[in-house]
Amino acid sequence: MAVALLGGLAWVAVVQGGARIGTPMGQALAGSAIAALATAAGALPALFVRRISARWEDVMLGFGAGVMAAASCFSLILPGVAAGAGILGSKPAGAAIVAAGLVLGALFLLLADKAVPHEHPGAGRHGPGWMQLRRVWLMVFAIALHNFPEGMAIGVGFAGGDASVGVPLTAAIAIQDIPEGLVVAVALRTVAYTPLKAAGAAALTGLAEPLGAIVGVALTSGFAPLYPAGLGFAAGAMIWVVSHEIIPETHRKGHEQAATLGIIGGFVVMMLLDTALG
């Protein structure tokens, strides 16, 4: 059902994007729907596989972290500085407004982590109030929470009407979402969820991305300086997730070298992809 819901969302987004091919909102909805479907696609193998080795899980998460880190640099920060320089007439001013957005994005995730009960796959409980919520759904909610700024990044990427920013960013987030969807679904299977429920719950976390995309476009389309600031905000949020959430998780089980190779591989792939698509 979750996959069907995401498929319907993608169809609506693509139709809307086709009907308004020149509008940032239509493009952002289409891009975020593709990213959401990537999460669902990643969850599908959990229908047949109950668990994956901890080493491969860390490598896959590391690869996704590398993709996100490269996307933050090449698809958010650098275009943001260029856009800010064009709007403000000064490269230092452009860099400053992106830097301010980056700090705000990281602070937003910091406050969200402190305010919302959450878990990471296999890492135990974090945050206040965890006894009121089921363990597994805390983890699912945490993943959905982190998908929201990824959707915002897609929205901001298309808000300026420049596909050379939005398309590589969408590709990066979709690539990162595939292993994330698999890891979440397999984690749900290990705590006695049926294959369909595990894959469906993991797929549903992708619904946060179209919501984030709508917010990203809405917040940065009306006032020009908000566009580079929004790119910085999205970069700060993504870098926070990579550094605070993903890398510590991949280094927790003794697979630091394999995970780091995954990070480097993801960074290189995204760097080449951004060059090809940008």
PDB file of C-alpha atoms in Angstrom:
ATOM      1  CA  MET A   1       0.000   0.000   0.000  1.00  0.00           C
ATOM      2  CA  ALA A   2       2.826   2.381   0.871  1.00  0.00           C
ATOM      3  CA  VAL A   3       4.537   1.766  -2.460  1.00  0.00           C
ATOM      4  CA  ALA A   4       1.236   2.303  -4.274  1.00  0.00           C
ATOM      5  CA  LEU A   5       0.717   5.552  -2.366  1.00  0.00           C
ATOM      6  CA  LEU A   6       4.183   6.736  -3.298  1.00  0.00           C
ATOM      7  CA  GLY A   7       3.592   5.725  -6.890  1.00  0.00           C
ATOM      8  CA  GLY A   8       0.392   7.758  -6.955  1.00  0.00           C
ATOM      9  CA  LEU A   9       2.222  10.701  -5.438  1.00  0.00           C
ATOM     10  CA  ALA A  10       4.938  10.439  -8.075  1.00  0.00           C
ATOM     11  CA  TRP A  11       2.338  10.276 -10.858  1.00  0.00           C
ATOM     12  CA  VAL A  12       0.583  13.384  -9.555  1.00  0.00           C
ATOM     13  CA  ALA A  13       3.891  15.190  -9.182  1.00  0.00           C
ATOM     14  CA  VAL A  14       5.038  14.319 -12.679  1.00  0.00           C
ATOM     15  CA  VAL A  15       1.674  15.330 -14.148  1.00  0.00           C
ATOM     16  CA  GLN A  16       1.786  18.599 -12.238  1.00  0.00           C
ATOM     17  CA  GLY A  17       5.383  19.138 -13.278  1.00  0.00           C
ATOM     18  CA  GLY A  18       4.482  18.440 -16.902  1.00  0.00           C
ATOM     19  CA  ALA A  19       1.484  20.748 -16.732  1.00  0.00           C
ATOM     20  CA  ARG A  20       3.665  23.512 -15.260  1.00  0.00           C
ATOM     21  CA  ILE A  21       7.008  22.579 -16.741  1.00  0.00           C
ATOM     22  CA  GLY A  22       8.399  26.062 -16.141  1.00  0.00           C
ATOM     23  CA  THR A  23       7.390  26.328 -12.489  1.00  0.00           C
ATOM     24  CA  PRO A  24       9.830  25.568  -9.675  1.00  0.00           C
ATOM     25  CA  MET A  25       7.035  23.996  -7.602  1.00  0.00           C
ATOM     26  CA  GLY A  26       6.147  21.455 -10.289  1.00  0.00           C
ATOM     27  CA  GLN A  27       9.791  20.526 -10.802  1.00  0.00           C
ATOM     28  CA  ALA A  28      10.402  20.267  -7.062  1.00  0.00           C
ATOM     29  CA  LEU A  29       7.370  18.014  -6.583  1.00  0.00           C
ATOM     30  CA  ALA A  30       8.507  15.748  -9.400  1.00  0.00           C
ATOM     31  CA  GLY A  31      12.052  15.599  -8.041  1.00  0.00           C
ATOM     32  CA  SER A  32      10.978  14.923  -4.472  1.00  0.00           C
ATOM     33  CA  ALA A  33       8.566  12.217  -5.629  1.00  0.00           C
ATOM     34  CA  ILE A  34      11.451  10.504  -7.427  1.00  0.00           C
ATOM     35  CA  ALA A  35      13.483  10.643  -4.211  1.00  0.00           C
ATOM     36  CA  ALA A  36      10.550   9.238  -2.226  1.00  0.00           C
ATOM     37  CA  LEU A  37      10.196   6.384  -4.711  1.00  0.00           C
ATOM     38  CA  ALA A  38      13.916   5.676  -4.321  1.00  0.00           C
ATOM     39  CA  THR A  39      13.305   5.098  -0.613  1.00  0.00           C
ATOM     40  CA  ALA A  40      10.506   2.676  -1.489  1.00  0.00           C
ATOM     41  CA  ALA A  41      12.686   0.916  -4.063  1.00  0.00           C
ATOM     42  CA  GLY A  42      15.419   0.498  -1.481  1.00  0.00           C
ATOM     43  CA  ALA A  43      12.941  -1.061   0.940  1.00  0.00           C
ATOM     44  CA  LEU A  44      11.691  -3.688  -1.542  1.00  0.00           C
ATOM     45  CA  PRO A  45      14.538  -6.208  -1.022  1.00  0.00           C
ATOM     46  CA  ALA A  46      13.403  -6.494   2.602  1.00  0.00           C
ATOM     47  CA  LEU A  47      10.441  -8.473   1.262  1.00  0.00           C
ATOM     48  CA  PHE A  48      12.892 -11.294   0.578  1.00  0.00           C
ATOM     49  CA  VAL A  49      15.885 -10.619   2.845  1.00  0.00           C
ATOM     50  CA  ARG A  50      15.519 -10.697   6.613  1.00  0.00           C
ATOM     51  CA  ARG A  51      18.890  -9.196   7.422  1.00  0.00           C
ATOM     52  CA  ILE A  52      22.105  -7.948   5.854  1.00  0.00           C
ATOM     53  CA  SER A  53      25.555  -8.130   7.387  1.00  0.00           C
ATOM     54  CA  ALA A  54      26.544  -5.261   9.660  1.00  0.00           C
ATOM     55  CA  ARG A  55      29.602  -4.633   7.489  1.00  0.00           C
ATOM     56  CA  TRP A  56      27.572  -4.173   4.305  1.00  0.00           C
ATOM     57  CA  GLU A  57      25.041  -2.050   6.153  1.00  0.00           C
ATOM     58  CA  ASP A  58      27.821   0.290   7.256  1.00  0.00           C
ATOM     59  CA  VAL A  59      29.316   0.398   3.746  1.00  0.00           C
ATOM     60  CA  MET A  60      25.930   1.278   2.214  1.00  0.00           C
ATOM     61  CA  LEU A  61      25.206   3.947   4.800  1.00  0.00           C
ATOM     62  CA  GLY A  62      28.723   5.299   4.316  1.00  0.00           C
ATOM     63  CA  PHE A  63      28.195   5.461   0.559  1.00  0.00           C
ATOM     64  CA  GLY A  64      24.998   7.443   1.122  1.00  0.00           C
ATOM     65  CA  ALA A  65      26.830   9.758   3.520  1.00  0.00           C
ATOM     66  CA  GLY A  66      29.500  10.411   0.893  1.00  0.00           C
ATOM     67  CA  VAL A  67      26.850  11.226  -1.687  1.00  0.00           C
ATOM     68  CA  MET A  68      25.159  13.652   0.717  1.00  0.00           C
ATOM     69  CA  ALA A  69      28.457  15.321   1.640  1.00  0.00           C
ATOM     70  CA  ALA A  70      29.396  15.836  -2.012  1.00  0.00           C
ATOM     71  CA  ALA A  71      25.911  17.096  -2.854  1.00  0.00           C
ATOM     72  CA  SER A  72      26.159  19.601  -0.010  1.00  0.00           C
ATOM     73  CA  CYS A  73      29.396  20.958  -1.487  1.00  0.00           C
ATOM     74  CA  PHE A  74      28.823  20.810  -5.239  1.00  0.00           C
ATOM     75  CA  SER A  75      25.028  21.111  -5.515  1.00  0.00           C
ATOM     76  CA  LEU A  76      24.244  23.446  -2.615  1.00  0.00           C
ATOM     77  CA  ILE A  77      27.148  25.469  -1.220  1.00  0.00           C
ATOM     78  CA  LEU A  78      28.978  26.359  -4.448  1.00  0.00           C
ATOM     79  CA  PRO A  79      25.801  27.240  -6.412  1.00  0.00           C
ATOM     80  CA  GLY A  80      24.599  29.146  -3.354  1.00  0.00           C
ATOM     81  CA  VAL A  81      27.754  31.260  -3.220  1.00  0.00           C
ATOM     82  CA  ALA A  82      27.492  31.954  -6.958  1.00  0.00           C
ATOM     83  CA  ALA A  83      23.811  32.902  -6.655  1.00  0.00           C
ATOM     84  CA  GLY A  84      24.477  35.049  -3.597  1.00  0.00           C
ATOM     85  CA  ALA A  85      27.299  36.859  -5.371  1.00  0.00           C
ATOM     86  CA  GLY A  86      25.023  37.583  -8.319  1.00  0.00           C
ATOM     87  CA  ILE A  87      22.215  38.861  -6.113  1.00  0.00           C
ATOM     88  CA  LEU A  88      24.324  40.869  -3.659  1.00  0.00           C
ATOM     89  CA  GLY A  89      27.040  41.954  -6.084  1.00  0.00           C
ATOM     90  CA  SER A  90      29.893  40.553  -4.007  1.00  0.00           C
ATOM     91  CA  LYS A  91      31.360  37.070  -3.676  1.00  0.00           C
ATOM     92  CA  PRO A  92      32.230  37.525   0.039  1.00  0.00           C
ATOM     93  CA  ALA A  93      28.653  38.675   0.684  1.00  0.00           C
ATOM     94  CA  GLY A  94      27.343  35.668  -1.232  1.00  0.00           C
ATOM     95  CA  ALA A  95      29.540  33.354   0.830  1.00  0.00           C
ATOM     96  CA  ALA A  96      28.420  35.051   4.045  1.00  0.00           C
ATOM     97  CA  ILE A  97      24.713  34.592   3.359  1.00  0.00           C
ATOM     98  CA  VAL A  98      25.266  30.922   2.474  1.00  0.00           C
ATOM     99  CA  ALA A  99      27.339  30.475   5.639  1.00  0.00           C
ATOM    100  CA  ALA A 100      24.551  32.017   7.717  1.00  0.00           C
ATOM    101  CA  GLY A 101      22.044  29.646   6.158  1.00  0.00           C
ATOM    102  CA  LEU A 102      24.372  26.697   6.753  1.00  0.00           C
ATOM    103  CA  VAL A 103      24.649  27.486  10.464  1.00  0.00           C
ATOM    104  CA  LEU A 104      20.874  27.889  10.744  1.00  0.00           C
ATOM    105  CA  GLY A 105      20.320  24.546   9.003  1.00  0.00           C
ATOM    106  CA  ALA A 106      22.618  22.762  11.423  1.00  0.00           C
ATOM    107  CA  LEU A 107      20.979  24.491  14.406  1.00  0.00           C
ATOM    108  CA  PHE A 108      17.543  23.476  13.119  1.00  0.00           C
ATOM    109  CA  LEU A 109      18.549  19.800  13.148  1.00  0.00           C
ATOM    110  CA  LEU A 110      20.256  20.199  16.524  1.00  0.00           C
ATOM    111  CA  LEU A 111      17.068  21.577  18.062  1.00  0.00           C
ATOM    112  CA  ALA A 112      14.936  18.954  16.315  1.00  0.00           C
ATOM    113  CA  ASP A 113      17.132  16.163  17.712  1.00  0.00           C
ATOM    114  CA  LYS A 114      16.812  17.590  21.215  1.00  0.00           C
ATOM    115  CA  ALA A 115      13.068  18.190  21.028  1.00  0.00           C
ATOM    116  CA  VAL A 116      11.856  15.001  19.340  1.00  0.00           C
ATOM    117  CA  PRO A 117      12.222  11.479  20.775  1.00  0.00           C
ATOM    118  CA  HIS A 118      14.104   9.393  18.245  1.00  0.00           C
ATOM    119  CA  GLU A 119      16.268   6.345  17.628  1.00  0.00           C
ATOM    120  CA  HIS A 120      18.887   5.305  15.140  1.00  0.00           C
ATOM    121  CA  PRO A 121      18.953   1.779  13.670  1.00  0.00           C
ATOM    122  CA  GLY A 122      20.637  -0.430  16.242  1.00  0.00           C
ATOM    123  CA  ALA A 123      21.935   2.430  18.369  1.00  0.00           C
ATOM    124  CA  GLY A 124      19.307   2.596  21.112  1.00  0.00           C
ATOM    125  CA  ARG A 125      17.176   5.388  22.484  1.00  0.00           C
ATOM    126  CA  HIS A 126      17.977   9.099  22.305  1.00  0.00           C
ATOM    127  CA  GLY A 127      16.043  12.202  23.316  1.00  0.00           C
ATOM    128  CA  PRO A 128      13.308  12.806  25.903  1.00  0.00           C
ATOM    129  CA  GLY A 129      10.027  10.957  26.282  1.00  0.00           C
ATOM    130  CA  TRP A 130      10.937   7.686  24.567  1.00  0.00           C
ATOM    131  CA  MET A 131       8.833   5.554  26.925  1.00  0.00           C
ATOM    132  CA  GLN A 132       5.639   7.040  25.464  1.00  0.00           C
ATOM    133  CA  LEU A 133       6.356   5.814  21.941  1.00  0.00           C
ATOM    134  CA  ARG A 134       7.090   2.427  20.485  1.00  0.00           C
ATOM    135  CA  ARG A 135      10.762   1.772  19.836  1.00  0.00           C
ATOM    136  CA  VAL A 136      10.463   0.983  16.161  1.00  0.00           C
ATOM    137  CA  TRP A 137       8.232   3.927  15.332  1.00  0.00           C
ATOM    138  CA  LEU A 138      10.666   6.262  17.037  1.00  0.00           C
ATOM    139  CA  MET A 139      13.270   5.094  14.558  1.00  0.00           C
ATOM    140  CA  VAL A 140      10.901   5.413  11.597  1.00  0.00           C
ATOM    141  CA  PHE A 141       9.905   8.896  12.706  1.00  0.00           C
ATOM    142  CA  ALA A 142      13.571   9.869  13.037  1.00  0.00           C
ATOM    143  CA  ILE A 143      14.255   8.819   9.448  1.00  0.00           C
ATOM    144  CA  ALA A 144      11.196  10.741   8.242  1.00  0.00           C
ATOM    145  CA  LEU A 145      12.393  13.777  10.205  1.00  0.00           C
ATOM    146  CA  HIS A 146      15.744  13.615   8.441  1.00  0.00           C
ATOM    147  CA  ASN A 147      14.064  13.162   5.054  1.00  0.00           C
ATOM    148  CA  PHE A 148      12.257  16.483   5.486  1.00  0.00           C
ATOM    149  CA  PRO A 149      15.365  18.692   5.060  1.00  0.00           C
ATOM    150  CA  GLU A 150      16.396  16.510   2.116  1.00  0.00           C
ATOM    151  CA  GLY A 151      13.064  17.383   0.507  1.00  0.00           C
ATOM    152  CA  MET A 152      13.665  21.028   1.389  1.00  0.00           C
ATOM    153  CA  ALA A 153      17.014  20.795  -0.380  1.00  0.00           C
ATOM    154  CA  ILE A 154      15.290  19.582  -3.549  1.00  0.00           C
ATOM    155  CA  GLY A 155      12.722  22.375  -3.273  1.00  0.00           C
ATOM    156  CA  VAL A 156      15.372  25.037  -2.765  1.00  0.00           C
ATOM    157  CA  GLY A 157      17.431  23.542  -5.593  1.00  0.00           C
ATOM    158  CA  PHE A 158      14.591  24.102  -8.043  1.00  0.00           C
ATOM    159  CA  ALA A 159      13.366  27.375  -6.496  1.00  0.00           C
ATOM    160  CA  GLY A 160      15.809  29.458  -8.504  1.00  0.00           C
ATOM    161  CA  GLY A 161      14.624  27.966 -11.785  1.00  0.00           C
ATOM    162  CA  ASP A 162      18.051  26.445 -12.511  1.00  0.00           C
ATOM    163  CA  ALA A 163      17.801  22.743 -13.383  1.00  0.00           C
ATOM    164  CA  SER A 164      21.595  22.425 -13.199  1.00  0.00           C
ATOM    165  CA  VAL A 165      21.206  22.792  -9.421  1.00  0.00           C
ATOM    166  CA  GLY A 166      17.993  20.833  -8.863  1.00  0.00           C
ATOM    167  CA  VAL A 167      18.637  17.806 -11.087  1.00  0.00           C
ATOM    168  CA  PRO A 168      22.019  16.708  -9.634  1.00  0.00           C
ATOM    169  CA  LEU A 169      20.697  17.341  -6.137  1.00  0.00           C
ATOM    170  CA  THR A 170      17.637  15.179  -6.796  1.00  0.00           C
ATOM    171  CA  ALA A 171      19.880  12.432  -8.161  1.00  0.00           C
ATOM    172  CA  ALA A 172      22.136  12.608  -5.100  1.00  0.00           C
ATOM    173  CA  ILE A 173      19.290  12.376  -2.621  1.00  0.00           C
ATOM    174  CA  ALA A 174      17.604   9.562  -4.557  1.00  0.00           C
ATOM    175  CA  ILE A 175      20.868   7.576  -4.589  1.00  0.00           C
ATOM    176  CA  GLN A 176      21.282   8.106  -0.852  1.00  0.00           C
ATOM    177  CA  ASP A 177      17.674   7.124  -0.159  1.00  0.00           C
ATOM    178  CA  ILE A 178      18.025   3.643  -1.696  1.00  0.00           C
ATOM    179  CA  PRO A 179      20.389   2.134   0.921  1.00  0.00           C
ATOM    180  CA  GLU A 180      18.634   4.093   3.667  1.00  0.00           C
ATOM    181  CA  GLY A 181      15.291   2.529   2.721  1.00  0.00           C
ATOM    182  CA  LEU A 182      16.836  -0.946   2.780  1.00  0.00           C
ATOM    183  CA  VAL A 183      18.545  -0.465   6.142  1.00  0.00           C
ATOM    184  CA  VAL A 184      15.358   0.831   7.779  1.00  0.00           C
ATOM    185  CA  ALA A 185      13.210  -1.961   6.342  1.00  0.00           C
ATOM    186  CA  VAL A 186      15.666  -4.666   7.426  1.00  0.00           C
ATOM    187  CA  ALA A 187      15.869  -3.120  10.904  1.00  0.00           C
ATOM    188  CA  LEU A 188      12.079  -3.337  11.142  1.00  0.00           C
ATOM    189  CA  ARG A 189      12.163  -6.986  10.069  1.00  0.00           C
ATOM    190  CA  THR A 190      14.615  -7.824  12.848  1.00  0.00           C
ATOM    191  CA  VAL A 191      12.056  -6.679  15.438  1.00  0.00           C
ATOM    192  CA  ALA A 192       9.365  -9.064  14.153  1.00  0.00           C
ATOM    193  CA  TYR A 193       7.608  -6.872  11.595  1.00  0.00           C
ATOM    194  CA  THR A 194       6.277  -8.769   8.595  1.00  0.00           C
ATOM    195  CA  PRO A 195       8.063  -8.193   5.265  1.00  0.00           C
ATOM    196  CA  LEU A 196       5.172  -6.115   3.888  1.00  0.00           C
ATOM    197  CA  LYS A 197       4.838  -3.969   7.007  1.00  0.00           C
ATOM    198  CA  ALA A 198       8.592  -3.419   7.216  1.00  0.00           C
ATOM    199  CA  ALA A 199       8.919  -2.397   3.564  1.00  0.00           C
ATOM    200  CA  GLY A 200       5.761  -0.280   3.753  1.00  0.00           C
ATOM    201  CA  ALA A 201       6.840   1.604   6.871  1.00  0.00           C
ATOM    202  CA  ALA A 202      10.276   2.287   5.400  1.00  0.00           C
ATOM    203  CA  ALA A 203       8.687   3.489   2.160  1.00  0.00           C
ATOM    204  CA  LEU A 204       6.364   5.844   4.023  1.00  0.00           C
ATOM    205  CA  THR A 205       9.324   7.738   5.479  1.00  0.00           C
ATOM    206  CA  GLY A 206       9.868   9.057   1.956  1.00  0.00           C
ATOM    207  CA  LEU A 207       6.606  11.016   2.113  1.00  0.00           C
ATOM    208  CA  ALA A 208       8.411  13.659   4.157  1.00  0.00           C
ATOM    209  CA  GLU A 209      10.421  14.649   1.092  1.00  0.00           C
ATOM    210  CA  PRO A 210       7.599  16.100  -1.055  1.00  0.00           C
ATOM    211  CA  LEU A 211       6.395  17.996   2.013  1.00  0.00           C
ATOM    212  CA  GLY A 212       9.878  19.383   2.523  1.00  0.00           C
ATOM    213  CA  ALA A 213      10.112  20.297  -1.159  1.00  0.00           C
ATOM    214  CA  ILE A 214       6.924  22.358  -0.948  1.00  0.00           C
ATOM    215  CA  VAL A 215       8.275  24.214   2.087  1.00  0.00           C
ATOM    216  CA  GLY A 216      11.649  24.745   0.409  1.00  0.00           C
ATOM    217  CA  VAL A 217      10.129  26.333  -2.695  1.00  0.00           C
ATOM    218  CA  ALA A 218       7.627  28.394  -0.702  1.00  0.00           C
ATOM    219  CA  LEU A 219      10.238  29.847   1.641  1.00  0.00           C
ATOM    220  CA  THR A 220      12.830  30.808  -0.961  1.00  0.00           C
ATOM    221  CA  SER A 221      10.860  31.870  -4.039  1.00  0.00           C
ATOM    222  CA  GLY A 222       9.516  35.236  -2.871  1.00  0.00           C
ATOM    223  CA  PHE A 223      12.655  37.095  -1.741  1.00  0.00           C
ATOM    224  CA  ALA A 224      15.845  36.717  -3.810  1.00  0.00           C
ATOM    225  CA  PRO A 225      18.431  36.610  -0.961  1.00  0.00           C
ATOM    226  CA  LEU A 226      16.517  33.729   0.610  1.00  0.00           C
ATOM    227  CA  TYR A 227      17.511  31.497  -2.310  1.00  0.00           C
ATOM    228  CA  PRO A 228      21.268  31.319  -1.512  1.00  0.00           C
ATOM    229  CA  ALA A 229      20.456  31.319   2.196  1.00  0.00           C
ATOM    230  CA  GLY A 230      18.078  28.415   1.602  1.00  0.00           C
ATOM    231  CA  LEU A 231      20.769  26.478  -0.270  1.00  0.00           C
ATOM    232  CA  GLY A 232      23.056  27.030   2.712  1.00  0.00           C
ATOM    233  CA  PHE A 233      20.306  25.969   5.124  1.00  0.00           C
ATOM    234  CA  ALA A 234      19.770  22.712   3.233  1.00  0.00           C
ATOM    235  CA  ALA A 235      23.529  22.082   3.144  1.00  0.00           C
ATOM    236  CA  GLY A 236      23.839  22.680   6.881  1.00  0.00           C
ATOM    237  CA  ALA A 237      20.995  20.282   7.622  1.00  0.00           C
ATOM    238  CA  MET A 238      22.464  17.574   5.380  1.00  0.00           C
ATOM    239  CA  ILE A 239      25.989  17.978   6.771  1.00  0.00           C
ATOM    240  CA  TRP A 240      24.563  17.708  10.292  1.00  0.00           C
ATOM    241  CA  VAL A 241      22.842  14.435   9.423  1.00  0.00           C
ATOM    242  CA  VAL A 242      26.040  13.054   7.858  1.00  0.00           C
ATOM    243  CA  SER A 243      28.305  14.025  10.757  1.00  0.00           C
ATOM    244  CA  HIS A 244      25.982  13.585  13.720  1.00  0.00           C
ATOM    245  CA  GLU A 245      23.893  10.616  12.607  1.00  0.00           C
ATOM    246  CA  ILE A 246      25.299   8.536   9.765  1.00  0.00           C
ATOM    247  CA  ILE A 247      29.069   8.497  10.313  1.00  0.00           C
ATOM    248  CA  PRO A 248      28.874   7.640  14.045  1.00  0.00           C
ATOM    249  CA  GLU A 249      26.406   4.848  13.224  1.00  0.00           C
ATOM    250  CA  THR A 250      28.729   3.375  10.585  1.00  0.00           C
ATOM    251  CA  HIS A 251      31.686   3.478  13.004  1.00  0.00           C
ATOM    252  CA  ARG A 252      29.845   1.899  15.929  1.00  0.00           C
ATOM    253  CA  LYS A 253      30.351  -1.778  15.023  1.00  0.00           C
ATOM    254  CA  GLY A 254      34.059  -1.882  14.191  1.00  0.00           C
ATOM    255  CA  HIS A 255      33.796  -1.357  10.426  1.00  0.00           C
ATOM    256  CA  GLU A 256      35.332   2.105  10.304  1.00  0.00           C
ATOM    257  CA  GLN A 257      37.664   1.421   7.365  1.00  0.00           C
ATOM    258  CA  ALA A 258      34.989  -0.214   5.204  1.00  0.00           C
ATOM    259  CA  ALA A 259      32.521   2.558   6.023  1.00  0.00           C
ATOM    260  CA  THR A 260      35.099   5.240   5.208  1.00  0.00           C
ATOM    261  CA  LEU A 261      35.799   3.605   1.846  1.00  0.00           C
ATOM    262  CA  GLY A 262      32.041   3.714   1.259  1.00  0.00           C
ATOM    263  CA  ILE A 263      32.004   7.430   2.103  1.00  0.00           C
ATOM    264  CA  ILE A 264      34.849   8.137  -0.319  1.00  0.00           C
ATOM    265  CA  GLY A 265      33.153   6.068  -3.024  1.00  0.00           C
ATOM    266  CA  GLY A 266      29.888   7.948  -2.571  1.00  0.00           C
ATOM    267  CA  PHE A 267      31.667  11.305  -2.647  1.00  0.00           C
ATOM    268  CA  VAL A 268      33.491  10.431  -5.882  1.00  0.00           C
ATOM    269  CA  VAL A 269      30.334   9.107  -7.568  1.00  0.00           C
ATOM    270  CA  MET A 270      28.385  12.249  -6.691  1.00  0.00           C
ATOM    271  CA  MET A 271      31.236  14.533  -7.760  1.00  0.00           C
ATOM    272  CA  LEU A 272      31.306  12.866 -11.181  1.00  0.00           C
ATOM    273  CA  LEU A 273      27.510  12.830 -11.385  1.00  0.00           C
ATOM    274  CA  ASP A 274      27.278  16.516 -10.549  1.00  0.00           C
ATOM    275  CA  THR A 275      29.848  17.304 -13.237  1.00  0.00           C
ATOM    276  CA  ALA A 276      27.934  15.245 -15.800  1.00  0.00           C
ATOM    277  CA  LEU A 277      24.481  16.622 -14.934  1.00  0.00           C
ATOM    278  CA  GLY A 278      25.454  20.180 -14.029  1.00  0.00           C
TER     279      GLY A 278
END
